[in-house]
Amino acid sequence: EENGHPNKRLKRDTDEEDAEERNKKSPKRKIVLLMAYSGKGYHGMQRNVGSSQFKTIEDDLVSALVQSGCIPENHGEDMKKMSFQRCARTDKGVSAAGQIVSLKVRLIDDILEKINNHLPSHIRILGLKRVTGGFNSKNKCDARTYSYMLPTFAFAHKDHDVQEGVYRLDRETLEKVNKLLACYKGTHNFHNFTSQKGPRDPSAKRYIMEMYCGEPFVREDIEFAVIKVKGQSFMMHQIRKMIGLVIAIVKGYAAESIMELSWGEEKVDVPKAPGLGLVLERVHFEKYNRRFGNDGLHEPLEWTEEEEKIAVFKEQYIYPTIINTEREEKSMVNWLNTLSIHDFNSSVVGMQANNKNSK
């Protein structure tokens, strides 16, 4: 100031200086974000840089992080600069209620509100926690839980003429479904449940902790049920194929023996259920929580306080999308009509021939 008169300066200059000052005051820290999203209309979670015609969840997320001032604009193109890592790479059309991403951000005030202001309503950041500097959401994750919501008429036997709105799952069929789903528990070779993996590829072996189908319920005249599966990690299309094979067996297209056969070295034609009903429910960090969760500096990666927000998001955006899309596009009905095209018998015949030879 000179003679008591402030210097006149361009407002834009001061705004830029203020922004720089703020950025200096908000250092970058490693955090995790708890995300929920409805995956309809997206080509999965993972960003395809340079391929803008395939929109992904991460495209919208990175854009919101830049616009809210959490990350510098030049980091948006190269997410390695912010140590970005998603916990699970959900497929095209798949939703999430508890996806976790880890990254370095500037810890600005009202950070969640600011990020959410730049996101569409069907993508929300529901929680944030500080983590250790070396934390990586993919590598530190011990297990992932998915759910798959499907209309129960998917389990009706192929020889029965079924009216979609009238069908109700009986106790006996539900027990059969659960008996088959329980067979997946343990470690198996799932090379037939994904693409581009051979039977001798060690990474095709996966460990499943639990898998079951819950009690059916009715929504808008259609009866649905939810299958839950918890596993260490899953390969592309693995869960949809695990469910697809069980449906094929329950409907009478394939023999039960095909499940055992599918874990062997022979190539088995495993059908892939539609992506619509699949939801990443939650990810588990048990080892990390034991080591760092109570060290006085970091919180355990558990989201009990966010449970209600997660439930509300599912009711508002995930379940209605699954139900309405099923009614309008009939993805399950159309997929069930393709099951007769699959050749399950050739695999079984091959197995029987092998058994005779070995005897």
GROMACS .gro file of C-alpha atoms in nm:
model
  359
    1GLU     CA    1   0.000   0.000   0.000
    2GLU     CA    2   0.115   0.353  -0.076
    3ASN     CA    3  -0.046   0.660   0.088
    4GLY     CA    4  -0.312   0.432   0.234
    5HIS     CA    5  -0.440   0.331  -0.116
    6PRO     CA    6  -0.430  -0.041  -0.207
    7ASN     CA    7  -0.271  -0.124  -0.541
    8LYS     CA    8  -0.524  -0.211  -0.808
    9ARG     CA    9  -0.449  -0.556  -0.939
   10LEU     CA   10  -0.630  -0.776  -1.182
   11LYS     CA   11  -0.877  -1.002  -1.005
   12ARG     CA   12  -0.763  -1.298  -1.214
   13ASP     CA   13  -0.405  -1.265  -1.089
   14THR     CA   14  -0.513  -1.267  -0.728
   15ASP     CA   15  -0.744  -1.565  -0.788
   16GLU     CA   16  -0.458  -1.761  -0.941
   17GLU     CA   17  -0.228  -1.667  -0.657
   18ASP     CA   18  -0.494  -1.767  -0.403
   19ALA     CA   19  -0.533  -2.103  -0.576
   20GLU     CA   20  -0.156  -2.156  -0.572
   21GLU     CA   21  -0.142  -2.058  -0.207
   22ARG     CA   22  -0.421  -2.301  -0.124
   23ASN     CA   23  -0.244  -2.579  -0.312
   24LYS     CA   24   0.076  -2.517  -0.118
   25LYS     CA   25  -0.123  -2.537   0.205
   26SER     CA   26  -0.291  -2.866   0.105
   27PRO     CA   27  -0.012  -3.121   0.064
   28LYS     CA   28  -0.065  -3.443  -0.130
   29ARG     CA   29  -0.160  -3.741   0.084
   30LYS     CA   30  -0.231  -4.106   0.007
   31ILE     CA   31  -0.600  -4.182   0.059
   32VAL     CA   32  -0.863  -4.434  -0.037
   33LEU     CA   33  -1.205  -4.340  -0.172
   34LEU     CA   34  -1.512  -4.557  -0.122
   35MET     CA   35  -1.709  -4.549  -0.449
   36ALA     CA   36  -2.055  -4.661  -0.553
   37TYR     CA   37  -2.178  -4.653  -0.913
   38SER     CA   38  -2.435  -4.788  -1.152
   39GLY     CA   39  -2.236  -4.936  -1.440
   40LYS     CA   40  -2.506  -4.928  -1.708
   41GLY     CA   41  -2.384  -4.745  -2.018
   42TYR     CA   42  -2.017  -4.771  -1.917
   43HIS     CA   43  -1.745  -4.995  -2.059
   44GLY     CA   44  -1.635  -5.102  -1.713
   45MET     CA   45  -1.431  -4.928  -1.446
   46GLN     CA   46  -1.084  -4.908  -1.597
   47ARG     CA   47  -0.996  -4.614  -1.816
   48ASN     CA   48  -0.887  -4.669  -2.177
   49VAL     CA   49  -0.660  -4.371  -2.242
   50GLY     CA   50  -0.678  -4.265  -2.606
   51SER     CA   51  -1.004  -4.454  -2.666
   52SER     CA   52  -1.267  -4.195  -2.591
   53GLN     CA   53  -1.559  -4.372  -2.762
   54PHE     CA   54  -1.564  -4.630  -2.480
   55LYS     CA   55  -1.667  -4.434  -2.172
   56THR     CA   56  -1.560  -4.575  -1.835
   57ILE     CA   57  -1.631  -4.493  -1.470
   58GLU     CA   58  -1.272  -4.375  -1.426
   59ASP     CA   59  -1.314  -4.117  -1.704
   60ASP     CA   60  -1.583  -3.945  -1.498
   61LEU     CA   61  -1.391  -3.990  -1.172
   62VAL     CA   62  -1.065  -3.838  -1.300
   63SER     CA   63  -1.253  -3.548  -1.456
   64ALA     CA   64  -1.421  -3.477  -1.118
   65LEU     CA   65  -1.088  -3.501  -0.931
   66VAL     CA   66  -0.932  -3.244  -1.167
   67GLN     CA   67  -1.233  -3.008  -1.163
   68SER     CA   68  -1.259  -3.016  -0.783
   69GLY     CA   69  -0.890  -2.926  -0.748
   70CYS     CA   70  -0.784  -3.253  -0.581
   71ILE     CA   71  -0.529  -3.332  -0.849
   72PRO     CA   72  -0.345  -3.106  -1.097
   73GLU     CA   73  -0.486  -3.098  -1.449
   74ASN     CA   74  -0.170  -3.247  -1.603
   75HIS     CA   75  -0.205  -3.553  -1.378
   76GLY     CA   76  -0.544  -3.635  -1.531
   77GLU     CA   77  -0.382  -3.778  -1.844
   78ASP     CA   78  -0.127  -3.986  -1.656
   79MET     CA   79  -0.280  -4.139  -1.345
   80LYS     CA   80   0.051  -4.300  -1.244
   81LYS     CA   81   0.159  -3.954  -1.126
   82MET     CA   82  -0.104  -3.972  -0.855
   83SER     CA   83  -0.028  -4.341  -0.775
   84PHE     CA   84  -0.384  -4.428  -0.880
   85GLN     CA   85  -0.500  -4.788  -0.835
   86ARG     CA   86  -0.848  -4.936  -0.844
   87CYS     CA   87  -0.921  -5.242  -0.631
   88ALA     CA   88  -1.130  -5.426  -0.889
   89ARG     CA   89  -1.163  -5.380  -1.263
   90THR     CA   90  -1.537  -5.424  -1.306
   91ASP     CA   91  -1.656  -5.531  -1.654
   92LYS     CA   92  -1.884  -5.348  -1.895
   93GLY     CA   93  -2.225  -5.274  -1.738
   94VAL     CA   94  -2.123  -5.399  -1.390
   95SER     CA   95  -2.211  -5.183  -1.087
   96ALA     CA   96  -2.039  -5.134  -0.751
   97ALA     CA   97  -2.156  -5.051  -0.401
   98GLY     CA   98  -1.813  -5.070  -0.238
   99GLN     CA   99  -1.536  -5.013  -0.492
  100ILE     CA  100  -1.210  -4.878  -0.345
  101VAL     CA  101  -0.952  -4.665  -0.527
  102SER     CA  102  -0.622  -4.548  -0.378
  103LEU     CA  103  -0.442  -4.233  -0.493
  104LYS     CA  104  -0.252  -3.924  -0.383
  105VAL     CA  105  -0.464  -3.608  -0.365
  106ARG     CA  106  -0.453  -3.260  -0.218
  107LEU     CA  107  -0.662  -3.276   0.097
  108ILE     CA  108  -0.880  -2.973   0.025
  109ASP     CA  109  -1.170  -2.863   0.249
  110ASP     CA  110  -1.507  -3.039   0.194
  111ILE     CA  111  -1.328  -3.276  -0.041
  112LEU     CA  112  -1.608  -3.535  -0.078
  113GLU     CA  113  -1.874  -3.273  -0.144
  114LYS     CA  114  -1.654  -3.102  -0.405
  115ILE     CA  115  -1.574  -3.426  -0.590
  116ASN     CA  116  -1.940  -3.536  -0.586
  117ASN     CA  117  -2.049  -3.197  -0.723
  118HIS     CA  118  -1.858  -3.282  -1.042
  119LEU     CA  119  -1.989  -3.638  -1.071
  120PRO     CA  120  -2.317  -3.761  -1.223
  121SER     CA  121  -2.569  -3.874  -0.958
  122HIS     CA  122  -2.520  -4.244  -1.045
  123ILE     CA  123  -2.153  -4.223  -0.934
  124ARG     CA  124  -2.087  -4.124  -0.570
  125ILE     CA  125  -1.788  -4.105  -0.340
  126LEU     CA  126  -1.929  -4.225  -0.007
  127GLY     CA  127  -1.619  -4.224   0.211
  128LEU     CA  128  -1.251  -4.132   0.243
  129LYS     CA  129  -0.971  -4.257   0.468
  130ARG     CA  130  -0.599  -4.179   0.496
  131VAL     CA  131  -0.371  -4.477   0.430
  132THR     CA  132   0.001  -4.557   0.444
  133GLY     CA  133   0.223  -4.406   0.172
  134GLY     CA  134   0.293  -4.743   0.011
  135PHE     CA  135  -0.073  -4.855   0.009
  136ASN     CA  136  -0.202  -5.005  -0.316
  137SER     CA  137  -0.574  -5.091  -0.319
  138LYS     CA  138  -0.529  -5.383  -0.562
  139ASN     CA  139  -0.228  -5.551  -0.399
  140LYS     CA  140  -0.335  -5.500  -0.038
  141CYS     CA  141  -0.684  -5.643  -0.092
  142ASP     CA  142  -0.729  -5.992   0.062
  143ALA     CA  143  -1.073  -6.065  -0.082
  144ARG     CA  144  -1.364  -5.925  -0.280
  145THR     CA  145  -1.736  -5.988  -0.234
  146TYR     CA  146  -1.970  -5.965  -0.533
  147SER     CA  147  -2.345  -6.009  -0.559
  148TYR     CA  148  -2.543  -6.113  -0.864
  149MET     CA  149  -2.912  -6.023  -0.878
  150LEU     CA  150  -3.115  -6.231  -1.122
  151PRO     CA  151  -3.479  -6.313  -1.192
  152THR     CA  152  -3.554  -6.657  -1.045
  153PHE     CA  153  -3.719  -6.782  -1.366
  154ALA     CA  154  -3.356  -6.833  -1.480
  155PHE     CA  155  -3.364  -7.151  -1.267
  156ALA     CA  156  -3.686  -7.293  -1.420
  157HIS     CA  157  -3.630  -7.628  -1.596
  158LYS     CA  158  -3.603  -7.596  -1.974
  159ASP     CA  159  -3.889  -7.843  -2.031
  160HIS     CA  160  -4.137  -7.628  -1.839
  161ASP     CA  161  -4.320  -7.344  -2.010
  162VAL     CA  162  -4.258  -7.051  -1.775
  163GLN     CA  163  -4.441  -6.721  -1.750
  164GLU     CA  164  -4.178  -6.470  -1.629
  165GLY     CA  165  -4.405  -6.275  -1.394
  166VAL     CA  166  -4.573  -6.585  -1.251
  167TYR     CA  167  -4.271  -6.807  -1.177
  168ARG     CA  168  -4.176  -6.857  -0.813
  169LEU     CA  169  -3.866  -7.048  -0.700
  170ASP     CA  170  -3.950  -7.358  -0.494
  171ARG     CA  171  -3.748  -7.476  -0.194
  172GLU     CA  172  -3.615  -7.786  -0.371
  173THR     CA  173  -3.472  -7.588  -0.665
  174LEU     CA  174  -3.313  -7.329  -0.433
  175GLU     CA  175  -3.146  -7.613  -0.239
  176LYS     CA  176  -3.012  -7.759  -0.565
  177VAL     CA  177  -2.877  -7.417  -0.669
  178ASN     CA  178  -2.702  -7.378  -0.333
  179LYS     CA  179  -2.560  -7.730  -0.345
  180LEU     CA  180  -2.402  -7.652  -0.684
  181LEU     CA  181  -2.277  -7.306  -0.579
  182ALA     CA  182  -2.111  -7.459  -0.270
  183CYS     CA  183  -1.906  -7.686  -0.501
  184TYR     CA  184  -1.707  -7.380  -0.609
  185LYS     CA  185  -1.569  -7.330  -0.257
  186GLY     CA  186  -1.197  -7.390  -0.220
  187THR     CA  187  -0.922  -7.363  -0.481
  188HIS     CA  188  -0.997  -7.467  -0.839
  189ASN     CA  189  -0.849  -7.414  -1.183
  190PHE     CA  190  -1.086  -7.167  -1.351
  191HIS     CA  191  -0.916  -7.152  -1.693
  192ASN     CA  192  -1.251  -7.242  -1.856
  193PHE     CA  193  -1.419  -6.947  -1.681
  194THR     CA  194  -1.220  -6.672  -1.850
  195SER     CA  195  -1.054  -6.607  -2.186
  196GLN     CA  196  -0.686  -6.621  -2.279
  197LYS     CA  197  -0.574  -6.849  -1.996
  198GLY     CA  198  -0.449  -7.202  -2.057
  199PRO     CA  199  -0.509  -7.496  -1.821
  200ARG     CA  200  -0.147  -7.489  -1.701
  201ASP     CA  201  -0.141  -7.116  -1.627
  202PRO     CA  202  -0.085  -7.089  -1.247
  203SER     CA  203  -0.285  -6.763  -1.235
  204ALA     CA  204  -0.600  -6.954  -1.341
  205LYS     CA  205  -0.614  -7.111  -0.993
  206ARG     CA  206  -0.844  -6.907  -0.769
  207TYR     CA  207  -0.964  -6.947  -0.412
  208ILE     CA  208  -1.338  -6.909  -0.337
  209MET     CA  209  -1.436  -6.858   0.029
  210GLU     CA  210  -1.816  -6.869   0.000
  211MET     CA  211  -2.091  -6.874  -0.259
  212TYR     CA  212  -2.465  -6.904  -0.199
  213CYS     CA  213  -2.807  -6.785  -0.320
  214GLY     CA  214  -3.029  -6.597  -0.075
  215GLU     CA  215  -3.406  -6.612  -0.028
  216PRO     CA  216  -3.610  -6.488  -0.326
  217PHE     CA  217  -3.809  -6.160  -0.315
  218VAL     CA  218  -4.055  -5.991  -0.551
  219ARG     CA  219  -3.996  -5.653  -0.718
  220GLU     CA  220  -4.244  -5.512  -0.969
  221ASP     CA  221  -4.415  -5.853  -1.016
  222ILE     CA  222  -4.089  -6.034  -1.098
  223GLU     CA  223  -3.926  -6.262  -0.841
  224PHE     CA  224  -3.551  -6.204  -0.796
  225ALA     CA  225  -3.277  -6.365  -0.589
  226VAL     CA  226  -2.923  -6.252  -0.504
  227ILE     CA  227  -2.619  -6.478  -0.527
  228LYS     CA  228  -2.324  -6.375  -0.308
  229VAL     CA  229  -1.966  -6.483  -0.378
  230LYS     CA  230  -1.652  -6.402  -0.179
  231GLY     CA  231  -1.314  -6.488  -0.323
  232GLN     CA  232  -0.952  -6.383  -0.304
  233SER     CA  233  -0.962  -6.242  -0.658
  234PHE     CA  234  -1.151  -6.303  -0.979
  235MET     CA  235  -1.058  -6.309  -1.346
  236MET     CA  236  -1.247  -6.136  -1.625
  237HIS     CA  237  -1.596  -6.291  -1.670
  238GLN     CA  238  -1.523  -6.558  -1.405
  239ILE     CA  239  -1.824  -6.492  -1.178
  240ARG     CA  240  -2.066  -6.459  -1.471
  241LYS     CA  241  -1.944  -6.793  -1.607
  242MET     CA  242  -1.962  -6.961  -1.263
  243ILE     CA  243  -2.327  -6.854  -1.240
  244GLY     CA  244  -2.391  -6.933  -1.609
  245LEU     CA  245  -2.278  -7.294  -1.561
  246VAL     CA  246  -2.496  -7.345  -1.252
  247ILE     CA  247  -2.799  -7.209  -1.442
  248ALA     CA  248  -2.725  -7.445  -1.735
  249ILE     CA  249  -2.712  -7.744  -1.496
  250VAL     CA  250  -3.028  -7.648  -1.299
  251LYS     CA  251  -3.221  -7.590  -1.622
  252GLY     CA  252  -3.124  -7.935  -1.748
  253TYR     CA  253  -2.895  -7.833  -2.037
  254ALA     CA  254  -2.579  -7.976  -1.878
  255ALA     CA  255  -2.499  -8.269  -1.649
  256GLU     CA  256  -2.372  -8.201  -1.297
  257SER     CA  257  -2.049  -8.383  -1.388
  258ILE     CA  258  -1.954  -8.094  -1.616
  259MET     CA  259  -1.862  -7.878  -1.317
  260GLU     CA  260  -1.585  -8.115  -1.206
  261LEU     CA  261  -1.475  -8.148  -1.567
  262SER     CA  262  -1.452  -7.770  -1.612
  263TRP     CA  263  -1.171  -7.753  -1.351
  264GLY     CA  264  -0.967  -8.011  -1.542
  265GLU     CA  265  -0.742  -7.951  -1.841
  266GLU     CA  266  -1.002  -8.013  -2.111
  267LYS     CA  267  -1.170  -7.720  -2.285
  268VAL     CA  268  -1.529  -7.686  -2.168
  269ASP     CA  269  -1.790  -7.457  -2.324
  270VAL     CA  270  -1.900  -7.253  -2.020
  271PRO     CA  271  -2.184  -7.003  -2.084
  272LYS     CA  272  -2.145  -6.646  -1.952
  273ALA     CA  273  -2.447  -6.498  -1.770
  274PRO     CA  274  -2.535  -6.133  -1.852
  275GLY     CA  275  -2.331  -5.859  -1.681
  276LEU     CA  276  -2.637  -5.659  -1.575
  277GLY     CA  277  -2.696  -5.815  -1.231
  278LEU     CA  278  -2.334  -5.817  -1.113
  279VAL     CA  279  -2.238  -5.576  -0.831
  280LEU     CA  280  -1.905  -5.536  -0.650
  281GLU     CA  281  -2.037  -5.531  -0.293
  282ARG     CA  282  -1.725  -5.478  -0.086
  283VAL     CA  283  -1.352  -5.534  -0.072
  284HIS     CA  284  -1.166  -5.671   0.229
  285PHE     CA  285  -0.835  -5.554   0.375
  286GLU     CA  286  -0.803  -5.784   0.675
  287LYS     CA  287  -0.420  -5.811   0.676
  288TYR     CA  288  -0.375  -5.434   0.633
  289ASN     CA  289  -0.626  -5.364   0.912
  290ARG     CA  290  -0.443  -5.597   1.152
  291ARG     CA  291  -0.111  -5.429   1.082
  292PHE     CA  292  -0.204  -5.061   1.045
  293GLY     CA  293  -0.568  -5.026   1.152
  294ASN     CA  294  -0.489  -4.956   1.515
  295ASP     CA  295  -0.142  -4.802   1.491
  296GLY     CA  296  -0.266  -4.464   1.613
  297LEU     CA  297  -0.205  -4.300   1.274
  298HIS     CA  298  -0.438  -4.484   1.039
  299GLU     CA  299  -0.796  -4.606   1.056
  300PRO     CA  300  -0.896  -4.962   0.970
  301LEU     CA  301  -1.046  -4.986   0.620
  302GLU     CA  302  -1.395  -5.070   0.735
  303TRP     CA  303  -1.703  -4.873   0.640
  304THR     CA  304  -1.964  -4.939   0.909
  305GLU     CA  305  -2.054  -4.569   0.927
  306GLU     CA  306  -2.113  -4.562   0.552
  307GLU     CA  307  -2.335  -4.875   0.545
  308GLU     CA  308  -2.655  -4.671   0.540
  309LYS     CA  309  -2.534  -4.452   0.251
  310ILE     CA  310  -2.436  -4.766   0.059
  311ALA     CA  311  -2.782  -4.921   0.117
  312VAL     CA  312  -2.958  -4.600   0.005
  313PHE     CA  313  -2.743  -4.579  -0.310
  314LYS     CA  314  -2.824  -4.941  -0.402
  315GLU     CA  315  -3.198  -4.880  -0.357
  316GLN     CA  316  -3.187  -4.558  -0.561
  317TYR     CA  317  -2.951  -4.643  -0.845
  318ILE     CA  318  -2.839  -5.006  -0.863
  319TYR     CA  319  -3.149  -5.221  -0.801
  320PRO     CA  320  -3.390  -5.006  -1.008
  321THR     CA  321  -3.141  -5.011  -1.299
  322ILE     CA  322  -3.115  -5.390  -1.286
  323ILE     CA  323  -3.492  -5.439  -1.256
  324ASN     CA  324  -3.593  -5.183  -1.522
  325THR     CA  325  -3.325  -5.291  -1.769
  326GLU     CA  326  -3.431  -5.654  -1.723
  327ARG     CA  327  -3.793  -5.562  -1.791
  328GLU     CA  328  -3.714  -5.345  -2.094
  329GLU     CA  329  -3.420  -5.524  -2.255
  330LYS     CA  330  -3.488  -5.879  -2.128
  331SER     CA  331  -3.118  -5.953  -2.103
  332MET     CA  332  -3.171  -6.271  -1.897
  333VAL     CA  333  -3.455  -6.399  -2.118
  334ASN     CA  334  -3.248  -6.345  -2.433
  335TRP     CA  335  -2.941  -6.507  -2.280
  336LEU     CA  336  -3.141  -6.812  -2.160
  337ASN     CA  337  -3.252  -6.864  -2.521
  338THR     CA  338  -2.886  -6.909  -2.622
  339LEU     CA  339  -2.816  -7.193  -2.375
  340SER     CA  340  -2.942  -7.458  -2.617
  341ILE     CA  341  -2.667  -7.356  -2.863
  342HIS     CA  342  -2.389  -7.452  -2.620
  343ASP     CA  343  -2.247  -7.800  -2.672
  344PHE     CA  344  -2.213  -7.938  -2.320
  345ASN     CA  345  -2.224  -8.304  -2.428
  346SER     CA  346  -1.898  -8.310  -2.624
  347SER     CA  347  -1.710  -8.225  -2.306
  348VAL     CA  348  -1.888  -8.498  -2.106
  349VAL     CA  349  -1.839  -8.756  -2.384
  350GLY     CA  350  -1.468  -8.670  -2.383
  351MET     CA  351  -1.452  -8.724  -2.008
  352GLN     CA  352  -1.628  -9.062  -2.030
  353ALA     CA  353  -1.387  -9.173  -2.303
  354ASN     CA  354  -1.090  -9.068  -2.088
  355ASN     CA  355  -1.229  -9.261  -1.791
  356LYS     CA  356  -1.263  -9.580  -2.002
  357ASN     CA  357  -0.907  -9.543  -2.132
  358SER     CA  358  -0.765  -9.492  -1.783
  359LYS     CA  359  -0.951  -9.801  -1.655
   0.00000   0.00000   0.00000
